Amino acid sequence: MATTRQRTRSRPPRSAGRRRKRRAGRSAGQRNAVVVLSVVTVIAIAYLLFFSSLLGVSAVEVSGLHRLSEASVLRKAGVAKGTPLLRVDTAAAERRIAELPEVAAVTVGRSLPSTITIDVVERVPLAYLKGTGGAQLVDRTGKAFHRVDKPPKNLPELRLTRPRPADPATKAAMAVLDGMPEKLREQVRVIQAGAPGDVQFTLAGGKRVRGGSARPGAGEAQGPAAR
């Protein structure tokens, strides 16, 4: 009997078991609350980043412009003020801006908290095509990209049958002109080519030089290279 009473007394009281259950219940409730709070926080952050105007575009900064106007670049970019920064499609903006003939390359990026940056690299003129009422500037690839009212005095005139980047004669003429030393290139007044192997230059003073002889001093050369 004594042994039975001792065993009975050694059992934990029922109130202690209930307390443990309550503590376990509170712990589970706290864990659930933390999970719910975390989910709500993630949703709130996602809303702020992707849908709210609080982190929307407030400024668009454009750099690298020379001939292009900032207004023309901004129109092509099509980035509306207030658009959530992370929802701006920078790749699409780059494609639109690259449609401008003067643009050789462009990079559109984001700068937290609310700025879009546009870095433009414009084409560099190497020659010009004379036309009615003005001239078209031409870059090293043979692309005509910008109209001016008067032919530039510091650039040579390009005289070709079919001036365009895919034309072999255009490629040859621009490659020779681009490869010239700067001092010699400054002397060139006219560049023409009837075929890729027939590039000719007219230098200041009227000397005509074949492309194969385009080097410093070639303007004074005698023989088949000059005439």
PDB file of C-alpha atoms in Angstrom:
ATOM      1  CA  MET A   1       0.000   0.000   0.000  1.00  0.00           C
ATOM      2  CA  ALA A   2       2.828   2.381   0.860  1.00  0.00           C
ATOM      3  CA  THR A   3       4.388   1.771  -2.512  1.00  0.00           C
ATOM      4  CA  THR A   4       1.102   2.520  -4.263  1.00  0.00           C
ATOM      5  CA  ARG A   5       0.695   5.796  -2.360  1.00  0.00           C
ATOM      6  CA  GLN A   6       4.259   6.848  -3.218  1.00  0.00           C
ATOM      7  CA  ARG A   7       3.652   6.220  -6.909  1.00  0.00           C
ATOM      8  CA  THR A   8       0.452   8.188  -6.713  1.00  0.00           C
ATOM      9  CA  ARG A   9       2.220  11.117  -5.059  1.00  0.00           C
ATOM     10  CA  SER A  10       5.053  11.041  -7.653  1.00  0.00           C
ATOM     11  CA  ARG A  11       2.666  11.720 -10.544  1.00  0.00           C
ATOM     12  CA  PRO A  12       2.728  15.376 -11.648  1.00  0.00           C
ATOM     13  CA  PRO A  13      -0.390  17.278 -10.780  1.00  0.00           C
ATOM     14  CA  ARG A  14      -2.873  17.862 -13.568  1.00  0.00           C
ATOM     15  CA  SER A  15      -2.410  21.628 -13.333  1.00  0.00           C
ATOM     16  CA  ALA A  16       1.260  21.300 -14.417  1.00  0.00           C
ATOM     17  CA  GLY A  17       0.237  19.397 -17.557  1.00  0.00           C
ATOM     18  CA  ARG A  18      -2.296  22.044 -18.417  1.00  0.00           C
ATOM     19  CA  ARG A  19       0.358  24.746 -18.018  1.00  0.00           C
ATOM     20  CA  ARG A  20       2.668  22.927 -20.413  1.00  0.00           C
ATOM     21  CA  LYS A  21      -0.126  22.662 -22.965  1.00  0.00           C
ATOM     22  CA  ARG A  22      -0.881  26.360 -22.620  1.00  0.00           C
ATOM     23  CA  ARG A  23       2.800  27.233 -23.111  1.00  0.00           C
ATOM     24  CA  ALA A  24       2.987  25.002 -26.190  1.00  0.00           C
ATOM     25  CA  GLY A  25      -0.149  26.637 -27.540  1.00  0.00           C
ATOM     26  CA  ARG A  26       1.269  30.104 -26.977  1.00  0.00           C
ATOM     27  CA  SER A  27       4.540  29.136 -28.740  1.00  0.00           C
ATOM     28  CA  ALA A  28       2.647  27.813 -31.752  1.00  0.00           C
ATOM     29  CA  GLY A  29       0.544  30.968 -31.839  1.00  0.00           C
ATOM     30  CA  GLN A  30       3.638  33.144 -31.705  1.00  0.00           C
ATOM     31  CA  ARG A  31       5.222  31.186 -34.552  1.00  0.00           C
ATOM     32  CA  ASN A  32       2.082  31.573 -36.626  1.00  0.00           C
ATOM     33  CA  ALA A  33       2.020  35.302 -35.891  1.00  0.00           C
ATOM     34  CA  VAL A  34       5.644  35.654 -37.027  1.00  0.00           C
ATOM     35  CA  VAL A  35       4.874  33.801 -40.272  1.00  0.00           C
ATOM     36  CA  VAL A  36       1.821  35.960 -40.956  1.00  0.00           C
ATOM     37  CA  LEU A  37       3.762  39.147 -40.166  1.00  0.00           C
ATOM     38  CA  SER A  38       6.586  38.071 -42.503  1.00  0.00           C
ATOM     39  CA  VAL A  39       4.156  37.394 -45.347  1.00  0.00           C
ATOM     40  CA  VAL A  40       2.430  40.738 -44.815  1.00  0.00           C
ATOM     41  CA  THR A  41       5.810  42.513 -44.779  1.00  0.00           C
ATOM     42  CA  VAL A  42       6.884  40.867 -48.045  1.00  0.00           C
ATOM     43  CA  ILE A  43       3.579  41.800 -49.683  1.00  0.00           C
ATOM     44  CA  ALA A  44       3.890  45.389 -48.458  1.00  0.00           C
ATOM     45  CA  ILE A  45       7.457  45.704 -49.776  1.00  0.00           C
ATOM     46  CA  ALA A  46       6.457  44.195 -53.131  1.00  0.00           C
ATOM     47  CA  TYR A  47       3.583  46.658 -53.377  1.00  0.00           C
ATOM     48  CA  LEU A  48       5.867  49.603 -52.612  1.00  0.00           C
ATOM     49  CA  LEU A  49       8.457  48.476 -55.166  1.00  0.00           C
ATOM     50  CA  PHE A  50       6.213  47.416 -58.039  1.00  0.00           C
ATOM     51  CA  PHE A  51       2.902  49.260 -57.668  1.00  0.00           C
ATOM     52  CA  SER A  52       3.222  52.290 -55.408  1.00  0.00           C
ATOM     53  CA  SER A  53       4.279  55.715 -56.671  1.00  0.00           C
ATOM     54  CA  LEU A  54       6.183  56.310 -53.413  1.00  0.00           C
ATOM     55  CA  LEU A  55       9.247  54.750 -55.083  1.00  0.00           C
ATOM     56  CA  GLY A  56       8.231  55.909 -58.548  1.00  0.00           C
ATOM     57  CA  VAL A  57      10.383  57.677 -61.111  1.00  0.00           C
ATOM     58  CA  SER A  58      10.888  61.301 -60.120  1.00  0.00           C
ATOM     59  CA  ALA A  59      13.803  62.166 -62.434  1.00  0.00           C
ATOM     60  CA  VAL A  60      15.295  61.037 -65.757  1.00  0.00           C
ATOM     61  CA  GLU A  61      18.933  62.030 -66.280  1.00  0.00           C
ATOM     62  CA  VAL A  62      20.375  62.063 -69.822  1.00  0.00           C
ATOM     63  CA  SER A  63      24.097  62.286 -70.616  1.00  0.00           C
ATOM     64  CA  GLY A  64      26.325  62.125 -73.703  1.00  0.00           C
ATOM     65  CA  LEU A  65      24.311  64.435 -75.972  1.00  0.00           C
ATOM     66  CA  HIS A  66      25.933  66.646 -78.618  1.00  0.00           C
ATOM     67  CA  ARG A  67      23.612  66.996 -81.597  1.00  0.00           C
ATOM     68  CA  LEU A  68      20.543  65.339 -80.134  1.00  0.00           C
ATOM     69  CA  SER A  69      18.201  67.266 -77.882  1.00  0.00           C
ATOM     70  CA  GLU A  70      17.285  65.925 -74.468  1.00  0.00           C
ATOM     71  CA  ALA A  71      13.601  66.287 -75.341  1.00  0.00           C
ATOM     72  CA  SER A  72      13.905  63.950 -78.350  1.00  0.00           C
ATOM     73  CA  VAL A  73      15.651  61.296 -76.237  1.00  0.00           C
ATOM     74  CA  LEU A  74      13.059  61.549 -73.461  1.00  0.00           C
ATOM     75  CA  ARG A  75      10.216  61.194 -75.963  1.00  0.00           C
ATOM     76  CA  LYS A  76      11.764  58.028 -77.358  1.00  0.00           C
ATOM     77  CA  ALA A  77      12.497  56.637 -73.885  1.00  0.00           C
ATOM     78  CA  GLY A  78       8.817  56.869 -72.971  1.00  0.00           C
ATOM     79  CA  VAL A  79       9.421  56.731 -69.206  1.00  0.00           C
ATOM     80  CA  ALA A  80       6.512  58.360 -67.369  1.00  0.00           C
ATOM     81  CA  LYS A  81       7.109  60.164 -64.097  1.00  0.00           C
ATOM     82  CA  GLY A  82       5.628  58.255 -61.169  1.00  0.00           C
ATOM     83  CA  THR A  83       6.092  54.823 -62.751  1.00  0.00           C
ATOM     84  CA  PRO A  84       7.423  52.395 -60.092  1.00  0.00           C
ATOM     85  CA  LEU A  85      11.174  52.282 -60.652  1.00  0.00           C
ATOM     86  CA  LEU A  86      11.423  48.487 -60.881  1.00  0.00           C
ATOM     87  CA  ARG A  87       8.608  48.313 -63.438  1.00  0.00           C
ATOM     88  CA  VAL A  88      10.459  50.464 -65.974  1.00  0.00           C
ATOM     89  CA  ASP A  89      11.456  48.250 -68.915  1.00  0.00           C
ATOM     90  CA  THR A  90      14.989  49.545 -69.465  1.00  0.00           C
ATOM     91  CA  ALA A  91      15.677  47.187 -72.388  1.00  0.00           C
ATOM     92  CA  ALA A  92      12.601  48.432 -74.247  1.00  0.00           C
ATOM     93  CA  ALA A  93      13.623  52.038 -73.573  1.00  0.00           C
ATOM     94  CA  GLU A  94      17.083  51.312 -75.015  1.00  0.00           C
ATOM     95  CA  ARG A  95      15.551  49.842 -78.180  1.00  0.00           C
ATOM     96  CA  ARG A  96      13.339  52.888 -78.687  1.00  0.00           C
ATOM     97  CA  ILE A  97      16.171  55.379 -78.169  1.00  0.00           C
ATOM     98  CA  ALA A  98      18.449  53.383 -80.502  1.00  0.00           C
ATOM     99  CA  GLU A  99      15.963  54.108 -83.312  1.00  0.00           C
ATOM    100  CA  LEU A 100      17.239  57.697 -83.405  1.00  0.00           C
ATOM    101  CA  PRO A 101      19.705  57.879 -86.345  1.00  0.00           C
ATOM    102  CA  GLU A 102      22.265  59.831 -84.312  1.00  0.00           C
ATOM    103  CA  VAL A 103      22.559  57.129 -81.636  1.00  0.00           C
ATOM    104  CA  ALA A 104      25.462  54.685 -81.891  1.00  0.00           C
ATOM    105  CA  ALA A 105      24.860  53.087 -78.470  1.00  0.00           C
ATOM    106  CA  VAL A 106      22.687  53.707 -75.411  1.00  0.00           C
ATOM    107  CA  THR A 107      22.426  52.374 -71.861  1.00  0.00           C
ATOM    108  CA  VAL A 108      19.364  52.880 -69.663  1.00  0.00           C
ATOM    109  CA  GLY A 109      19.682  52.132 -65.945  1.00  0.00           C
ATOM    110  CA  ARG A 110      18.063  52.645 -62.548  1.00  0.00           C
ATOM    111  CA  SER A 111      19.488  54.681 -59.688  1.00  0.00           C
ATOM    112  CA  LEU A 112      17.726  54.237 -56.349  1.00  0.00           C
ATOM    113  CA  PRO A 113      15.539  55.544 -54.998  1.00  0.00           C
ATOM    114  CA  SER A 114      13.788  57.183 -57.953  1.00  0.00           C
ATOM    115  CA  THR A 115      16.022  58.041 -60.926  1.00  0.00           C
ATOM    116  CA  ILE A 116      16.339  56.630 -64.439  1.00  0.00           C
ATOM    117  CA  THR A 117      19.708  57.252 -66.120  1.00  0.00           C
ATOM    118  CA  ILE A 118      20.202  57.366 -69.899  1.00  0.00           C
ATOM    119  CA  ASP A 119      23.764  57.341 -71.255  1.00  0.00           C
ATOM    120  CA  VAL A 120      23.922  58.030 -74.999  1.00  0.00           C
ATOM    121  CA  VAL A 121      26.887  57.573 -77.339  1.00  0.00           C
ATOM    122  CA  GLU A 122      26.309  59.580 -80.513  1.00  0.00           C
ATOM    123  CA  ARG A 123      27.703  58.764 -83.940  1.00  0.00           C
ATOM    124  CA  VAL A 124      30.829  60.685 -84.926  1.00  0.00           C
ATOM    125  CA  PRO A 125      30.801  62.266 -88.410  1.00  0.00           C
ATOM    126  CA  LEU A 126      33.669  61.328 -90.705  1.00  0.00           C
ATOM    127  CA  ALA A 127      32.358  62.773 -93.990  1.00  0.00           C
ATOM    128  CA  TYR A 128      29.217  64.258 -95.500  1.00  0.00           C
ATOM    129  CA  LEU A 129      26.884  63.670 -98.435  1.00  0.00           C
ATOM    130  CA  LYS A 130      25.837  66.780-100.303  1.00  0.00           C
ATOM    131  CA  GLY A 131      22.120  67.050-100.947  1.00  0.00           C
ATOM    132  CA  THR A 132      19.434  69.519-101.919  1.00  0.00           C
ATOM    133  CA  GLY A 133      19.267  72.261 -99.324  1.00  0.00           C
ATOM    134  CA  GLY A 134      22.001  70.918 -97.081  1.00  0.00           C
ATOM    135  CA  ALA A 135      24.098  67.866 -96.301  1.00  0.00           C
ATOM    136  CA  GLN A 136      23.921  64.576 -94.420  1.00  0.00           C
ATOM    137  CA  LEU A 137      26.645  63.693 -91.926  1.00  0.00           C
ATOM    138  CA  VAL A 138      28.094  60.192 -92.392  1.00  0.00           C
ATOM    139  CA  ASP A 139      29.845  58.104 -89.725  1.00  0.00           C
ATOM    140  CA  ARG A 140      32.646  55.542 -90.087  1.00  0.00           C
ATOM    141  CA  THR A 141      30.163  52.776 -90.997  1.00  0.00           C
ATOM    142  CA  GLY A 142      28.843  54.761 -93.956  1.00  0.00           C
ATOM    143  CA  LYS A 143      25.534  55.577 -92.272  1.00  0.00           C
ATOM    144  CA  ALA A 144      24.020  58.997 -92.972  1.00  0.00           C
ATOM    145  CA  PHE A 145      22.616  60.040 -89.606  1.00  0.00           C
ATOM    146  CA  HIS A 146      22.103  63.793 -89.308  1.00  0.00           C
ATOM    147  CA  ARG A 147      21.087  66.623 -91.638  1.00  0.00           C
ATOM    148  CA  VAL A 148      22.797  70.023 -91.525  1.00  0.00           C
ATOM    149  CA  ASP A 149      21.991  73.164 -93.473  1.00  0.00           C
ATOM    150  CA  LYS A 150      25.553  73.746 -94.690  1.00  0.00           C
ATOM    151  CA  PRO A 151      28.314  71.231 -95.484  1.00  0.00           C
ATOM    152  CA  PRO A 152      30.881  71.214 -92.656  1.00  0.00           C
ATOM    153  CA  LYS A 153      34.186  72.783 -93.664  1.00  0.00           C
ATOM    154  CA  ASN A 154      36.226  70.349 -91.575  1.00  0.00           C
ATOM    155  CA  LEU A 155      34.838  67.179 -93.215  1.00  0.00           C
ATOM    156  CA  PRO A 156      35.375  65.731 -96.716  1.00  0.00           C
ATOM    157  CA  GLU A 157      32.547  65.275 -99.180  1.00  0.00           C
ATOM    158  CA  LEU A 158      31.597  61.665 -99.899  1.00  0.00           C
ATOM    159  CA  ARG A 159      30.811  61.015-103.569  1.00  0.00           C
ATOM    160  CA  LEU A 160      29.472  57.518-104.147  1.00  0.00           C
ATOM    161  CA  THR A 161      26.917  55.903-106.451  1.00  0.00           C
ATOM    162  CA  ARG A 162      25.030  54.062-103.675  1.00  0.00           C
ATOM    163  CA  PRO A 163      26.196  55.432-100.309  1.00  0.00           C
ATOM    164  CA  ARG A 164      24.981  53.121 -97.557  1.00  0.00           C
ATOM    165  CA  PRO A 165      26.569  50.851 -94.907  1.00  0.00           C
ATOM    166  CA  ALA A 166      26.010  47.636 -96.908  1.00  0.00           C
ATOM    167  CA  ASP A 167      27.571  49.012-100.114  1.00  0.00           C
ATOM    168  CA  PRO A 168      31.088  47.554-100.690  1.00  0.00           C
ATOM    169  CA  ALA A 169      32.407  50.796-102.215  1.00  0.00           C
ATOM    170  CA  THR A 170      31.088  52.765 -99.235  1.00  0.00           C
ATOM    171  CA  LYS A 171      32.724  50.338 -96.808  1.00  0.00           C
ATOM    172  CA  ALA A 172      36.052  50.579 -98.630  1.00  0.00           C
ATOM    173  CA  ALA A 173      36.040  54.379 -98.822  1.00  0.00           C
ATOM    174  CA  MET A 174      35.137  54.830 -95.154  1.00  0.00           C
ATOM    175  CA  ALA A 175      37.661  52.209 -94.024  1.00  0.00           C
ATOM    176  CA  VAL A 176      40.497  54.009 -95.815  1.00  0.00           C
ATOM    177  CA  LEU A 177      39.366  57.405 -94.520  1.00  0.00           C
ATOM    178  CA  ASP A 178      38.976  56.108 -90.967  1.00  0.00           C
ATOM    179  CA  GLY A 179      42.436  54.528 -91.056  1.00  0.00           C
ATOM    180  CA  MET A 180      44.222  57.711 -92.117  1.00  0.00           C
ATOM    181  CA  PRO A 181      46.382  59.707 -89.710  1.00  0.00           C
ATOM    182  CA  GLU A 182      44.400  62.685 -88.473  1.00  0.00           C
ATOM    183  CA  LYS A 183      46.701  65.251 -90.096  1.00  0.00           C
ATOM    184  CA  LEU A 184      46.282  63.636 -93.499  1.00  0.00           C
ATOM    185  CA  ARG A 185      42.525  63.231 -93.053  1.00  0.00           C
ATOM    186  CA  GLU A 186      42.252  66.969 -92.410  1.00  0.00           C
ATOM    187  CA  GLN A 187      43.648  67.582 -95.908  1.00  0.00           C
ATOM    188  CA  VAL A 188      41.011  65.463 -97.666  1.00  0.00           C
ATOM    189  CA  ARG A 189      38.309  67.477 -99.416  1.00  0.00           C
ATOM    190  CA  VAL A 190      36.557  64.786-101.483  1.00  0.00           C
ATOM    191  CA  ILE A 191      36.469  60.990-101.238  1.00  0.00           C
ATOM    192  CA  GLN A 192      34.990  58.832-103.987  1.00  0.00           C
ATOM    193  CA  ALA A 193      34.923  55.193-105.002  1.00  0.00           C
ATOM    194  CA  GLY A 194      33.474  53.502-108.063  1.00  0.00           C
ATOM    195  CA  ALA A 195      34.392  50.082-106.637  1.00  0.00           C
ATOM    196  CA  PRO A 196      36.008  48.726-103.449  1.00  0.00           C
ATOM    197  CA  GLY A 197      39.442  48.732-105.099  1.00  0.00           C
ATOM    198  CA  ASP A 198      39.096  52.178-106.645  1.00  0.00           C
ATOM    199  CA  VAL A 199      39.063  54.650-103.735  1.00  0.00           C
ATOM    200  CA  GLN A 200      40.303  58.138-104.595  1.00  0.00           C
ATOM    201  CA  PHE A 201      40.777  61.334-102.607  1.00  0.00           C
ATOM    202  CA  THR A 202      41.041  64.951-103.575  1.00  0.00           C
ATOM    203  CA  LEU A 203      43.296  66.823-101.177  1.00  0.00           C
ATOM    204  CA  ALA A 204      43.489  70.511-100.382  1.00  0.00           C
ATOM    205  CA  GLY A 205      45.140  72.159-103.368  1.00  0.00           C
ATOM    206  CA  GLY A 206      43.492  69.821-105.878  1.00  0.00           C
ATOM    207  CA  LYS A 207      45.826  66.805-105.697  1.00  0.00           C
ATOM    208  CA  ARG A 208      44.039  63.505-106.362  1.00  0.00           C
ATOM    209  CA  VAL A 209      45.322  60.425-104.543  1.00  0.00           C
ATOM    210  CA  ARG A 210      44.371  56.771-104.835  1.00  0.00           C
ATOM    211  CA  GLY A 211      43.339  55.055-101.627  1.00  0.00           C
ATOM    212  CA  GLY A 212      46.286  52.674-101.667  1.00  0.00           C
ATOM    213  CA  SER A 213      48.675  55.616-101.454  1.00  0.00           C
ATOM    214  CA  ALA A 214      46.864  57.479 -98.682  1.00  0.00           C
ATOM    215  CA  ARG A 215      49.736  58.250 -96.305  1.00  0.00           C
ATOM    216  CA  PRO A 216      51.511  61.371 -95.055  1.00  0.00           C
ATOM    217  CA  GLY A 217      53.107  63.091 -98.025  1.00  0.00           C
ATOM    218  CA  ALA A 218      51.060  61.169-100.588  1.00  0.00           C
ATOM    219  CA  GLY A 219      49.583  64.437-101.862  1.00  0.00           C
ATOM    220  CA  GLU A 220      52.989  65.362-103.225  1.00  0.00           C
ATOM    221  CA  ALA A 221      53.753  61.910-104.626  1.00  0.00           C
ATOM    222  CA  GLN A 222      54.485  61.522-108.321  1.00  0.00           C
ATOM    223  CA  GLY A 223      53.701  58.588-110.582  1.00  0.00           C
ATOM    224  CA  PRO A 224      50.569  56.432-110.916  1.00  0.00           C
ATOM    225  CA  ALA A 225      49.365  57.173-107.380  1.00  0.00           C
ATOM    226  CA  ALA A 226      48.919  60.898-108.019  1.00  0.00           C
ATOM    227  CA  ARG A 227      47.516  62.781-110.962  1.00  0.00           C
TER     228      ARG A 227
END
